[in-house]
Short mmCIF file of C-alpha atoms in Angstrom, two decimals:
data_model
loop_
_atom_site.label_atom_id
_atom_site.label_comp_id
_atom_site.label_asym_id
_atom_site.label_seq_id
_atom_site.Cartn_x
_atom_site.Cartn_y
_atom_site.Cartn_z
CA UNK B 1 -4.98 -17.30 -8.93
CA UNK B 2 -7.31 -14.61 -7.82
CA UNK B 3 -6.43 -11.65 -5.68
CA UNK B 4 -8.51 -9.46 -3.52
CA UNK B 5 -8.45 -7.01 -5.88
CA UNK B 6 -10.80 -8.96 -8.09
CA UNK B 7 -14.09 -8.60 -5.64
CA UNK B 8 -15.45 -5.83 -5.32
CA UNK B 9 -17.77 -4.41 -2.04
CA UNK B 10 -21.31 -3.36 -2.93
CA UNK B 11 -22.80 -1.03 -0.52
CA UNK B 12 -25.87 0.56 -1.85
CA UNK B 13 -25.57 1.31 -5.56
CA UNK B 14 -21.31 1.90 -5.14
CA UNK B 15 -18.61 -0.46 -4.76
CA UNK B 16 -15.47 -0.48 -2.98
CA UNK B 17 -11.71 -2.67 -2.93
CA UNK B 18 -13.54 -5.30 -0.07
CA UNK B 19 -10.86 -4.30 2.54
CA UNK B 20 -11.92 -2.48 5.89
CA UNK B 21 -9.74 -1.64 8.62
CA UNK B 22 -11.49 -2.65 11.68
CA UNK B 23 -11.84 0.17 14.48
CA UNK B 24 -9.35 -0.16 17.40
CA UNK B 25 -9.63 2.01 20.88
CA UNK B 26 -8.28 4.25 22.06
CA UNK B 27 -7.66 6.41 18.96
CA UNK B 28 -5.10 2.97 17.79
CA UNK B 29 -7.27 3.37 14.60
CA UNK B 30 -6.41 6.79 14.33
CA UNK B 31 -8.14 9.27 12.04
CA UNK B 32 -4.98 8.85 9.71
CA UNK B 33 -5.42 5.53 9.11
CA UNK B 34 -9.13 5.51 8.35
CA UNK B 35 -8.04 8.29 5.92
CA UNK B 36 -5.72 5.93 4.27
CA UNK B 37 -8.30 3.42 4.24
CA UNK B 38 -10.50 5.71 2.43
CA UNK B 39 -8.27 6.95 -0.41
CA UNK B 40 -7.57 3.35 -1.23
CA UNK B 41 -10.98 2.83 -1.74
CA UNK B 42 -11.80 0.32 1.42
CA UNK B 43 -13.47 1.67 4.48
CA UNK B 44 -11.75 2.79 7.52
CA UNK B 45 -12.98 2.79 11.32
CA UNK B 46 -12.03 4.99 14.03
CA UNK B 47 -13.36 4.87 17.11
CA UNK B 48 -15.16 6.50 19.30
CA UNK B 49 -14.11 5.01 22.98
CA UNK B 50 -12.99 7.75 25.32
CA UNK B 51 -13.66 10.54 22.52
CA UNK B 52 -13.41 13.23 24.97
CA UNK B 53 -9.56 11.90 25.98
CA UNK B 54 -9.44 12.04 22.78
CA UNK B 55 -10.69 15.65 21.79
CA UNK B 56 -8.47 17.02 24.68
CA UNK B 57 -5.30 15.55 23.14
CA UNK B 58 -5.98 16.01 19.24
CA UNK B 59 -8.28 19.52 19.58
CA UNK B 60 -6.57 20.65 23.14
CA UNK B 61 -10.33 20.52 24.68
CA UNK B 62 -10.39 20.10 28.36
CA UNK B 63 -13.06 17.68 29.03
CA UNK B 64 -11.36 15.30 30.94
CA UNK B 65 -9.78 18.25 33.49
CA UNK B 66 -13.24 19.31 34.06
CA UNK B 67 -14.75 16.51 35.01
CA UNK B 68 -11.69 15.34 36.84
CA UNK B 69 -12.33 18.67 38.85
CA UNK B 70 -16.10 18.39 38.94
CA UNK B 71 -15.73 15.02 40.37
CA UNK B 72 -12.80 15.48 42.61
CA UNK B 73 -14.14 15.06 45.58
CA UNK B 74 -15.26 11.76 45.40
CA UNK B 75 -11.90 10.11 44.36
CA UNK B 76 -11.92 8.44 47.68
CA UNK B 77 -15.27 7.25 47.43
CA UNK B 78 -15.62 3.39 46.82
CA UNK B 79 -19.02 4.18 45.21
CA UNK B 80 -18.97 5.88 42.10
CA UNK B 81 -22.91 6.03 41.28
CA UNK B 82 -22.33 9.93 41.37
CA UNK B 83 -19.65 10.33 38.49
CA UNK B 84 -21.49 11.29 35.54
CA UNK B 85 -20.57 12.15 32.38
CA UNK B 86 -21.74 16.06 30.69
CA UNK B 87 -24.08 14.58 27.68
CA UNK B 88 -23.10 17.95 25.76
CA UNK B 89 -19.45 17.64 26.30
CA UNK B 90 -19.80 13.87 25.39
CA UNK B 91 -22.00 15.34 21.95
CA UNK B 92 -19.43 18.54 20.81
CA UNK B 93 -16.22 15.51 21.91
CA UNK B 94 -18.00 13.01 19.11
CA UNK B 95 -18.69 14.99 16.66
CA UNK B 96 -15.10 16.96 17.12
CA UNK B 97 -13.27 14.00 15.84
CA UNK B 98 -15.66 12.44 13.52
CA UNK B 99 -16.33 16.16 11.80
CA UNK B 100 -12.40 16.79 11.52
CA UNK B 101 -12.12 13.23 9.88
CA UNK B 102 -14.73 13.40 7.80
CA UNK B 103 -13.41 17.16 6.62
CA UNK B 104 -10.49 15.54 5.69
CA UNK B 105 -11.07 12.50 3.79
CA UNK B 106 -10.10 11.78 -0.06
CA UNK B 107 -10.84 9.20 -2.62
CA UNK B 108 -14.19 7.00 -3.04
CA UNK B 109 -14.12 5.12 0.25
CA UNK B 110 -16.12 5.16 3.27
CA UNK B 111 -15.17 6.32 7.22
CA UNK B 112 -17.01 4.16 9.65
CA UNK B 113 -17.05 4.55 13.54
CA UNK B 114 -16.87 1.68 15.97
CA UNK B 115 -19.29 1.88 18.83
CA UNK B 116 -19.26 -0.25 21.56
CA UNK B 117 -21.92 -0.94 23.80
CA UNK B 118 -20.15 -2.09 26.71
CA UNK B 119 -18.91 1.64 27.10
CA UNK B 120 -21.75 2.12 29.51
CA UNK B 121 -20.75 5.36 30.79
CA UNK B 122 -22.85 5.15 34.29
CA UNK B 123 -25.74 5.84 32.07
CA UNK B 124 -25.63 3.17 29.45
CA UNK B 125 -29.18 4.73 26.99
CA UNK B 126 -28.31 7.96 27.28
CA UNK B 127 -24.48 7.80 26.37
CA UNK B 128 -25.14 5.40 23.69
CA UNK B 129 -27.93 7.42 22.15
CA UNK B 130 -25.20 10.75 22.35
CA UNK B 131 -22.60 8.66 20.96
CA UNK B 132 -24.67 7.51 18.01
CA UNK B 133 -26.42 10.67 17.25
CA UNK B 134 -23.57 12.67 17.43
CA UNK B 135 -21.48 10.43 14.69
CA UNK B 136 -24.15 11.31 12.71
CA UNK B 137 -24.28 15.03 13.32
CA UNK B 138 -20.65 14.61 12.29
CA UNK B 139 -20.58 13.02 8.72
CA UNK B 140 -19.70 9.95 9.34
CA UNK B 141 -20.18 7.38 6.58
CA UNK B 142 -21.58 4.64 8.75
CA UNK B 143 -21.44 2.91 12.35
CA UNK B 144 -20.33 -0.01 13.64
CA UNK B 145 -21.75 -2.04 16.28
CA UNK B 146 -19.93 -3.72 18.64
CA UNK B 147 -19.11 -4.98 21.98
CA UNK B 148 -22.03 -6.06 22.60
CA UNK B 149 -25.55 -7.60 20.95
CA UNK B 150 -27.15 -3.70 20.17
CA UNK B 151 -30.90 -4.88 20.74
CA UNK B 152 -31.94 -1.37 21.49
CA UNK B 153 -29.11 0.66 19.40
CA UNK B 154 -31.25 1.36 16.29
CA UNK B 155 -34.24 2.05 18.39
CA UNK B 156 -32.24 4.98 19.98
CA UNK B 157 -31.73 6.84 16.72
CA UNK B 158 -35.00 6.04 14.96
CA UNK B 159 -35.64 9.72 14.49
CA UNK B 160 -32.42 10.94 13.46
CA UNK B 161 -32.64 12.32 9.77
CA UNK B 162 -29.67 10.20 8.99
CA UNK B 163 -30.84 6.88 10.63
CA UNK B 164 -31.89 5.79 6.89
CA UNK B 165 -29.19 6.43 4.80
CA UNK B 166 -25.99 5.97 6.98
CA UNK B 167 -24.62 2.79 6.76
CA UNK B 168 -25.62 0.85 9.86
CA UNK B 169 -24.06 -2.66 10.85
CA UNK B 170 -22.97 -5.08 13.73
CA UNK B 171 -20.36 -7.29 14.60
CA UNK B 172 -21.76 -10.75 15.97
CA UNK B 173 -19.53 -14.09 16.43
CA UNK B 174 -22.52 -16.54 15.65
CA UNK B 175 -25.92 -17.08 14.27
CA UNK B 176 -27.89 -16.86 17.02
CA UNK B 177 -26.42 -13.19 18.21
CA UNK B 178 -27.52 -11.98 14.22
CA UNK B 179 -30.90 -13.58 15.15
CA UNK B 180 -31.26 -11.65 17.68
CA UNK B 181 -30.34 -8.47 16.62
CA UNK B 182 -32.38 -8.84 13.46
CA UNK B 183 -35.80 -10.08 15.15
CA UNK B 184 -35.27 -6.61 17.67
CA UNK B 185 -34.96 -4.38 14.65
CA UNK B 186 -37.65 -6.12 12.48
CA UNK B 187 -40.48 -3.66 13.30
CA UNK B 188 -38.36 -0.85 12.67
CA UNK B 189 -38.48 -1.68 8.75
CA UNK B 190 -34.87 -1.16 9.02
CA UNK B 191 -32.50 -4.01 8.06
CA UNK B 192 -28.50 -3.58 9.02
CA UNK B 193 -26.22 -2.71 5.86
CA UNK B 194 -23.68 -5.02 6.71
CA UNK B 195 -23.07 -7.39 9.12
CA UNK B 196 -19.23 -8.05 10.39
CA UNK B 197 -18.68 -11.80 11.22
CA UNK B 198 -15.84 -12.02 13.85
CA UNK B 199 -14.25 -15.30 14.51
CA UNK B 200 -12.21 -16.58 17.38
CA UNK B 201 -8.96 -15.69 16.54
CA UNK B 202 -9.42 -11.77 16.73
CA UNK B 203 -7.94 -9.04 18.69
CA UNK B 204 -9.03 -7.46 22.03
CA UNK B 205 -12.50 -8.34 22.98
CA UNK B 206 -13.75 -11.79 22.08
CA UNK B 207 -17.50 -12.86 21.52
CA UNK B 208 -16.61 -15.94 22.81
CA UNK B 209 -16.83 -17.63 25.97
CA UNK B 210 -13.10 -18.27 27.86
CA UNK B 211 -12.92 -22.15 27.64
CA UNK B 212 -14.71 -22.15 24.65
CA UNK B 213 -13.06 -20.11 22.08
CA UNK B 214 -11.07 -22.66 20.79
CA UNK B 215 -14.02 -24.94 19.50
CA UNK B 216 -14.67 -22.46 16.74
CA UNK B 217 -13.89 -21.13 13.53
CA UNK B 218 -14.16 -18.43 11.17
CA UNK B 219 -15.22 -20.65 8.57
CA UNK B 220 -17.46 -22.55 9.96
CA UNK B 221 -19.44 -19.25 11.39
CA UNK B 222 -19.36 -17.88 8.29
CA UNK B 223 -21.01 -20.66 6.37
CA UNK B 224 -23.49 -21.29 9.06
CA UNK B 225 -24.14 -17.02 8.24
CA UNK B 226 -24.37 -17.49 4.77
CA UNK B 227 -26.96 -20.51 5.10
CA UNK B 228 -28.91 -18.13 6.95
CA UNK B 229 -28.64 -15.43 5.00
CA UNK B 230 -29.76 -17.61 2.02
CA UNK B 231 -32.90 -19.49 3.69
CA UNK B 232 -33.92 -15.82 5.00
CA UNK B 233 -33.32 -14.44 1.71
CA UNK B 234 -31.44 -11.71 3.31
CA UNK B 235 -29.02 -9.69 0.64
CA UNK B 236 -27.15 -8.36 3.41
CA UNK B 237 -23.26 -7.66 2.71
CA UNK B 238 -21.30 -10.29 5.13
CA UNK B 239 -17.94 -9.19 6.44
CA UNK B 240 -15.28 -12.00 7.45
CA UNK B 241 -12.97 -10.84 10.93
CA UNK B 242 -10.43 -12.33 12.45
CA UNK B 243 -7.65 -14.03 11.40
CA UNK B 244 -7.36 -12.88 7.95
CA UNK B 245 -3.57 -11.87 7.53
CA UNK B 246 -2.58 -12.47 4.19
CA UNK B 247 -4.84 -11.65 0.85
CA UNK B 248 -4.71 -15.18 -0.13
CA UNK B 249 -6.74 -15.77 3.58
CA UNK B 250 -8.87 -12.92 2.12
CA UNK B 251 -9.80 -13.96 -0.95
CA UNK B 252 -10.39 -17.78 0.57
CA UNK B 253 -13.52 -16.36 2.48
CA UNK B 254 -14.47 -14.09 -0.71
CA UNK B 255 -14.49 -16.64 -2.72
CA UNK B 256 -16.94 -18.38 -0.63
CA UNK B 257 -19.32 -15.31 -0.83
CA UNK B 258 -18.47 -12.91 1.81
CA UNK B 259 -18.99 -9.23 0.76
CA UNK B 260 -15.39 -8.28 1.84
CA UNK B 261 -12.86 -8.76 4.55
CA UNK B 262 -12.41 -6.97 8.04
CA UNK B 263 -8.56 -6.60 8.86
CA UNK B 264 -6.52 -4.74 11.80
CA UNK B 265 -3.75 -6.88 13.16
CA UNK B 266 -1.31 -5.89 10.62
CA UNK B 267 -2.00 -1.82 10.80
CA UNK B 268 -1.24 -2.16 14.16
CA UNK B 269 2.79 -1.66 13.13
CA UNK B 270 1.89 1.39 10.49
CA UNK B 271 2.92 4.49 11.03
CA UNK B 272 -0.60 6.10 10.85
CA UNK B 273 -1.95 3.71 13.63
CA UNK B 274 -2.04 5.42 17.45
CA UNK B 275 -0.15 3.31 19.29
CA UNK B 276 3.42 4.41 19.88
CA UNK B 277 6.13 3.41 18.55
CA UNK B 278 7.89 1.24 20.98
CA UNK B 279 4.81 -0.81 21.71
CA UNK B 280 4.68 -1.36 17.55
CA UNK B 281 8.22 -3.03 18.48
CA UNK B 282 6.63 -5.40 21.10
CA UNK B 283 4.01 -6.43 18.41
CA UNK B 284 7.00 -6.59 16.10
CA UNK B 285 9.08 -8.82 18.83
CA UNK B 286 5.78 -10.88 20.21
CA UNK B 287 6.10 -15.02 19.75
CA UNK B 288 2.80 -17.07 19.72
CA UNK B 289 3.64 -18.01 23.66
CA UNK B 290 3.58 -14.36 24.12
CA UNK B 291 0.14 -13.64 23.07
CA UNK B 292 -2.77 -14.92 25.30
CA UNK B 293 -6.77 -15.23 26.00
CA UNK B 294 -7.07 -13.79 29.79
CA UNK B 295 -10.36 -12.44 31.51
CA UNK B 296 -8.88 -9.30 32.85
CA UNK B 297 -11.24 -6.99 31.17
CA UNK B 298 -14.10 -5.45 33.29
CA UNK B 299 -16.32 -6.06 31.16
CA UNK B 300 -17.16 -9.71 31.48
CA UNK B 301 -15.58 -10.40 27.39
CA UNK B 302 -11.95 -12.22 27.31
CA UNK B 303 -9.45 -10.58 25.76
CA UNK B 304 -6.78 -11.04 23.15
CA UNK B 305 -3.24 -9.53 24.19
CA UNK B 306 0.66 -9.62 24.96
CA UNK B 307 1.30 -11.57 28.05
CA UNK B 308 3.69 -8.25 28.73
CA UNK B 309 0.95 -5.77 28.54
CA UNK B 310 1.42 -3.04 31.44
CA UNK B 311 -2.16 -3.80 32.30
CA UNK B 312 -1.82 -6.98 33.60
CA UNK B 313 -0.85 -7.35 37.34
CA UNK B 314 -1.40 -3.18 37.82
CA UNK B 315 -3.11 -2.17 40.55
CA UNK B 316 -3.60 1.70 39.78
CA UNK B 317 -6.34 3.57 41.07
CA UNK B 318 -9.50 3.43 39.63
CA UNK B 319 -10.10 6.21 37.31
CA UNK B 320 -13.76 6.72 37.40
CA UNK B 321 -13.93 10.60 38.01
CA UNK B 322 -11.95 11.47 35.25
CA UNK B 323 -12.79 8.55 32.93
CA UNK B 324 -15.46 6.00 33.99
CA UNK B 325 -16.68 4.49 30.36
CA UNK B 326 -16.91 0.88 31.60
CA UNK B 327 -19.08 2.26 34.62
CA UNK B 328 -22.73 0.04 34.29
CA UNK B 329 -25.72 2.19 35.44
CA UNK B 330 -25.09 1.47 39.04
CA UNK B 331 -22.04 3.09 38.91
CA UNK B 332 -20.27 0.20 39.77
CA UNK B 333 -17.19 -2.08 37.75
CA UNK B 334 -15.77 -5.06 38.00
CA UNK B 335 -12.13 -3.66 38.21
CA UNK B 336 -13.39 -1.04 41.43
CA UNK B 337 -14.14 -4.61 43.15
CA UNK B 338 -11.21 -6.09 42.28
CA UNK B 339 -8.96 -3.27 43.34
CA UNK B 340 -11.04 -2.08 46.52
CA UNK B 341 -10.61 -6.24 47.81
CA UNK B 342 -7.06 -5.92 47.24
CA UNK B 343 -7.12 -2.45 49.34
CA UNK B 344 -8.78 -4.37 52.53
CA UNK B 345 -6.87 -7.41 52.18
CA UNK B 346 -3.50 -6.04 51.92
CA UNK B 347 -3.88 -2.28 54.09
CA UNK B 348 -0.16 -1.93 54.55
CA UNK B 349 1.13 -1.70 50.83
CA UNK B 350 1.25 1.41 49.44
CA UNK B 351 0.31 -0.50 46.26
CA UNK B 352 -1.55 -3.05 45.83
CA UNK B 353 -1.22 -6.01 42.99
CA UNK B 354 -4.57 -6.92 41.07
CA UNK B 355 -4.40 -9.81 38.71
CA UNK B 356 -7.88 -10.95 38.22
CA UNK B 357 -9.06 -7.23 36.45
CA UNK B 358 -7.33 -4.45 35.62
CA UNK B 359 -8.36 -0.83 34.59
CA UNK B 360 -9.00 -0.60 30.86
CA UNK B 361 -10.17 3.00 30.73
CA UNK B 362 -6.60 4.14 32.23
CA UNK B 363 -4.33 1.56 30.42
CA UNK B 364 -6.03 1.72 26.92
CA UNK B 365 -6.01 5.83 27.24
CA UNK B 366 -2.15 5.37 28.16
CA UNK B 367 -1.21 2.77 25.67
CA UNK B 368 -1.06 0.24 28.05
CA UNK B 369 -3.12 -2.45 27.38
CA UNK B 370 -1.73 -4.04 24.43
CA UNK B 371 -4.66 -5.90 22.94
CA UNK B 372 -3.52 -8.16 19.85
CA UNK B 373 -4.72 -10.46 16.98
CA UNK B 374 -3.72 -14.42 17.34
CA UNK B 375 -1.54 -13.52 14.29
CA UNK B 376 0.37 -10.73 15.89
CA UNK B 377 3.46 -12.69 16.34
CA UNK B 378 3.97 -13.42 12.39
CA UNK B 379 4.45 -9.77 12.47
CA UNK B 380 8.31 -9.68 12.47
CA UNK B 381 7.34 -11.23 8.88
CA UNK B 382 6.26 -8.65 7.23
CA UNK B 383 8.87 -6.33 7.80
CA UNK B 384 12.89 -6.30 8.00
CA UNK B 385 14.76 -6.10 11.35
CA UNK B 386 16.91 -2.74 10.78
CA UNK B 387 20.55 -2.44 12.13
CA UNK B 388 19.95 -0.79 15.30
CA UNK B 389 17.59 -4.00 16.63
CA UNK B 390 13.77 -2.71 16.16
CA UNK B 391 11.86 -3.58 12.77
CA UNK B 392 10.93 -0.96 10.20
CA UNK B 393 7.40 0.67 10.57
CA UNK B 394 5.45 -0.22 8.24
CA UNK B 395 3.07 2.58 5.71
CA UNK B 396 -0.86 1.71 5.91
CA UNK B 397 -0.70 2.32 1.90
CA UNK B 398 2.07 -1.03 2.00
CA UNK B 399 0.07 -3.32 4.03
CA UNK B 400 -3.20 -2.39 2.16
CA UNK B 401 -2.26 -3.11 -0.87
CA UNK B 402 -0.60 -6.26 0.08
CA UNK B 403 -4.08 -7.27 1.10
CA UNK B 404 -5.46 -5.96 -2.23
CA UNK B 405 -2.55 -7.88 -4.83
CA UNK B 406 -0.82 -10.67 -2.62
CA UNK B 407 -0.98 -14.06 -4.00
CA UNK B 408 0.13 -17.62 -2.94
CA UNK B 409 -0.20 -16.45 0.88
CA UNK B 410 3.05 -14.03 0.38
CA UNK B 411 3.63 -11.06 1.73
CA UNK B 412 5.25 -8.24 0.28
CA UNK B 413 8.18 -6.92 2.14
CA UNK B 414 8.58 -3.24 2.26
CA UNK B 415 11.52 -1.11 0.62
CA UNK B 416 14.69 -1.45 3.01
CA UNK B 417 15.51 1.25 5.06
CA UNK B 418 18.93 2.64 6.14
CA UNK B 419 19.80 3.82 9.26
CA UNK B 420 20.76 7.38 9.64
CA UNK B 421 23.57 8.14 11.90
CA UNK B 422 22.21 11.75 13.39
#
């Protein structure tokens, strides 16, 4: 019976344990856990959505107070085509966290950072192209493309000295998006180090269509990648996502040729992952019936989470002037729409309800958008339910290495825990 720890990764002329940690926002994939990642000898993500909240709270920057107070005067404003975001503060935010991680890391793994394209920042080029560059400036041992298909992404950073020998990939959910990414970077002479397959049954966004999702899976895409790959002649490292929760589900796609294994669902309850600890418990407490596919997301992707999430039904204020990622280059966003109809339609309430879309930049910065795997609610499985009612955090060192040993589809439980009476 094989375990995961009998592949190995190959990037380049080194190889790693073929587990990655996949990169959740905002700052849930915490510098900590990419560390862990690293020392293991898998690769780690963090991410770089809202880096500049994220500077402020981790480096005690104030990005986010100046442009709050820059842009204060147009809070009232239904247009928001004049909120802009400070391209050096966005450069000096980047590189902050990926410098301070990069500093910091130990072992022979690698420290990737997620990028998502549908962060369009009311200037979608030239926050992209700062975003990327900036990683870069920093250290960081490759980028990650996602949220989006990336046709102009490499183009952006074709002069930076590091655009050759950083590790460069992109998530896709089918053939055809890989197609197209590939056929935009052909004349660049500069094929994609790996390529992260991400099926249905992920967390947070989907590349999937919302009464569609269902007809696919992970294996299936994967094979129809691999044919590819193999009539193109393309040695490209092929990353499964989604769905994998136990090593045994790990090595079954390994085993079938994929390079390694993207995994997230399970860090979610570590101790080194962002989110706090009493949403870990709702993870912890979450049944499937809990967990659902909705389209409140702004933008236009459905979305994995807990029926419960905060962010559902909220009808804050949009947050443009001191956030604003999910602005498009018009300055305009589907959850300003949503909540500015709502406004009109109901001018009594002091607050309004929105259902339809809800403010991700706000709710993910606070924690409250709690984006899950499909697998979230076998959770409570992996851990014991301690004496005071909440299950035991988990370490990122336990989980990984249940990935890395586990056979027959078990999972290891960690060492019990007492309560302390303070």
């Amino acid at each position: 019976m094989k375990r995961v720890d009998d592949f190995r990764l190959r990037m380049g002329n080194k190889e790693y344990v073929p587990i990655m940690i996949g990169g959740m926002g905002v700052d849930i994939s915490t510098s900590e856990l990419a560390l862990e990642a690293a020392r293991l000898g898998g690769i780690g993500h963090i991410s770089d959505a809202m880096s500049q909240d994220v500077s402020d709270r981790k480096f005690d920057t104030t990005y986010v107070k100046e442009k709050t107070k820059t842009y204060k005067f147009n809070i009232n404003n239904m247009n928001k085509a004049v909120v802009q975001f400070d391209l050096d503060h966005l450069a000096e935010a980047t590189r902050r966290h990926v410098s301070s991680t990069m500093e910091a890391k130990k072992g022979n793994g690698l420290i990737y950072v997620n990028c998502m394209e549908k962060l369009t920042m009311n200037a979608p080029k030239e926050t992209l192209r700062v975003r990327l560059a900036s990683a870069l400036d920093g250290g960081i041992d490759g980028i990650t493309l996602s949220a989006g298909l990336h046709l102009g992404s490499f183009e952006l950073i074709k002069d930076h000295p590091r655009f050759r020998d950083a590790h460069l990939g992109i998530i896709v959910s089918s053939v055809r998006a890989l197609q197209l990414f590939l056929r935009k970077v052909s004349r660049l002479d500069r094929k994609p180090d790996f390529v992260i397959v991400e099926g249905p049954l992920a967390g947070g966004h989907l590349g999937f269509g919302m009464d569609d999702w269902k007809q696919y899976d992970l294996h299936t895409i994967m094979d129809e990648i691999h044919a590819f790959m193999k009539a193109e002649q393309l040695g490209i490292p092929v990353i499964a996502a989604g769905g994998v929760f136990t090593g045994s589900d790990a090595v079954s796609f390994l085993e079938k040729g994929a390079a390694g294994v993207q995994v997230a669902t399970r860090f979610t309850v570590t101790s080194e992952c962002g989110l706090p600890d009493n949403v870990k418990q709702e993870y912890f407490r979450a049944s499937e019936e809990d967990i659902e596919v909705n389209g409140v997301s702004p933008t236009g992707y459905p979305m994995r989470m807990l029926k419960n999430t905060p962010a559902i039904g909220s009808g804050i204020r949009p947050g443009c002037e001191s956030y604003g990622y999910l602005l498009d280059a018009t300055g305009n966003c589907s959850y300003i729409n949503a909540y500015n109809r709502e406004v009109q339609a109901h001018p009594e309430l002091k607050k309004v309800t929105v259902m339809d879309k809800t403010c991700l930049c706000t709710h993910m910065r606070n924690f409250n958008c709690w984006t899950c795997g499909h697998y979230t609610y076998r959770l409570k499985d992996t851990s014991h339910l301690l004496a005071d009612g909440n299950y035991q955090i988990l370490s990122a060192e336990h989980v990984f290495k249940d990935y890395q040993f586990s056979v027959n589809n078990e999972i290891a439980l960690p060492e019990k825990q007492e309560i302390v009476a303070a």
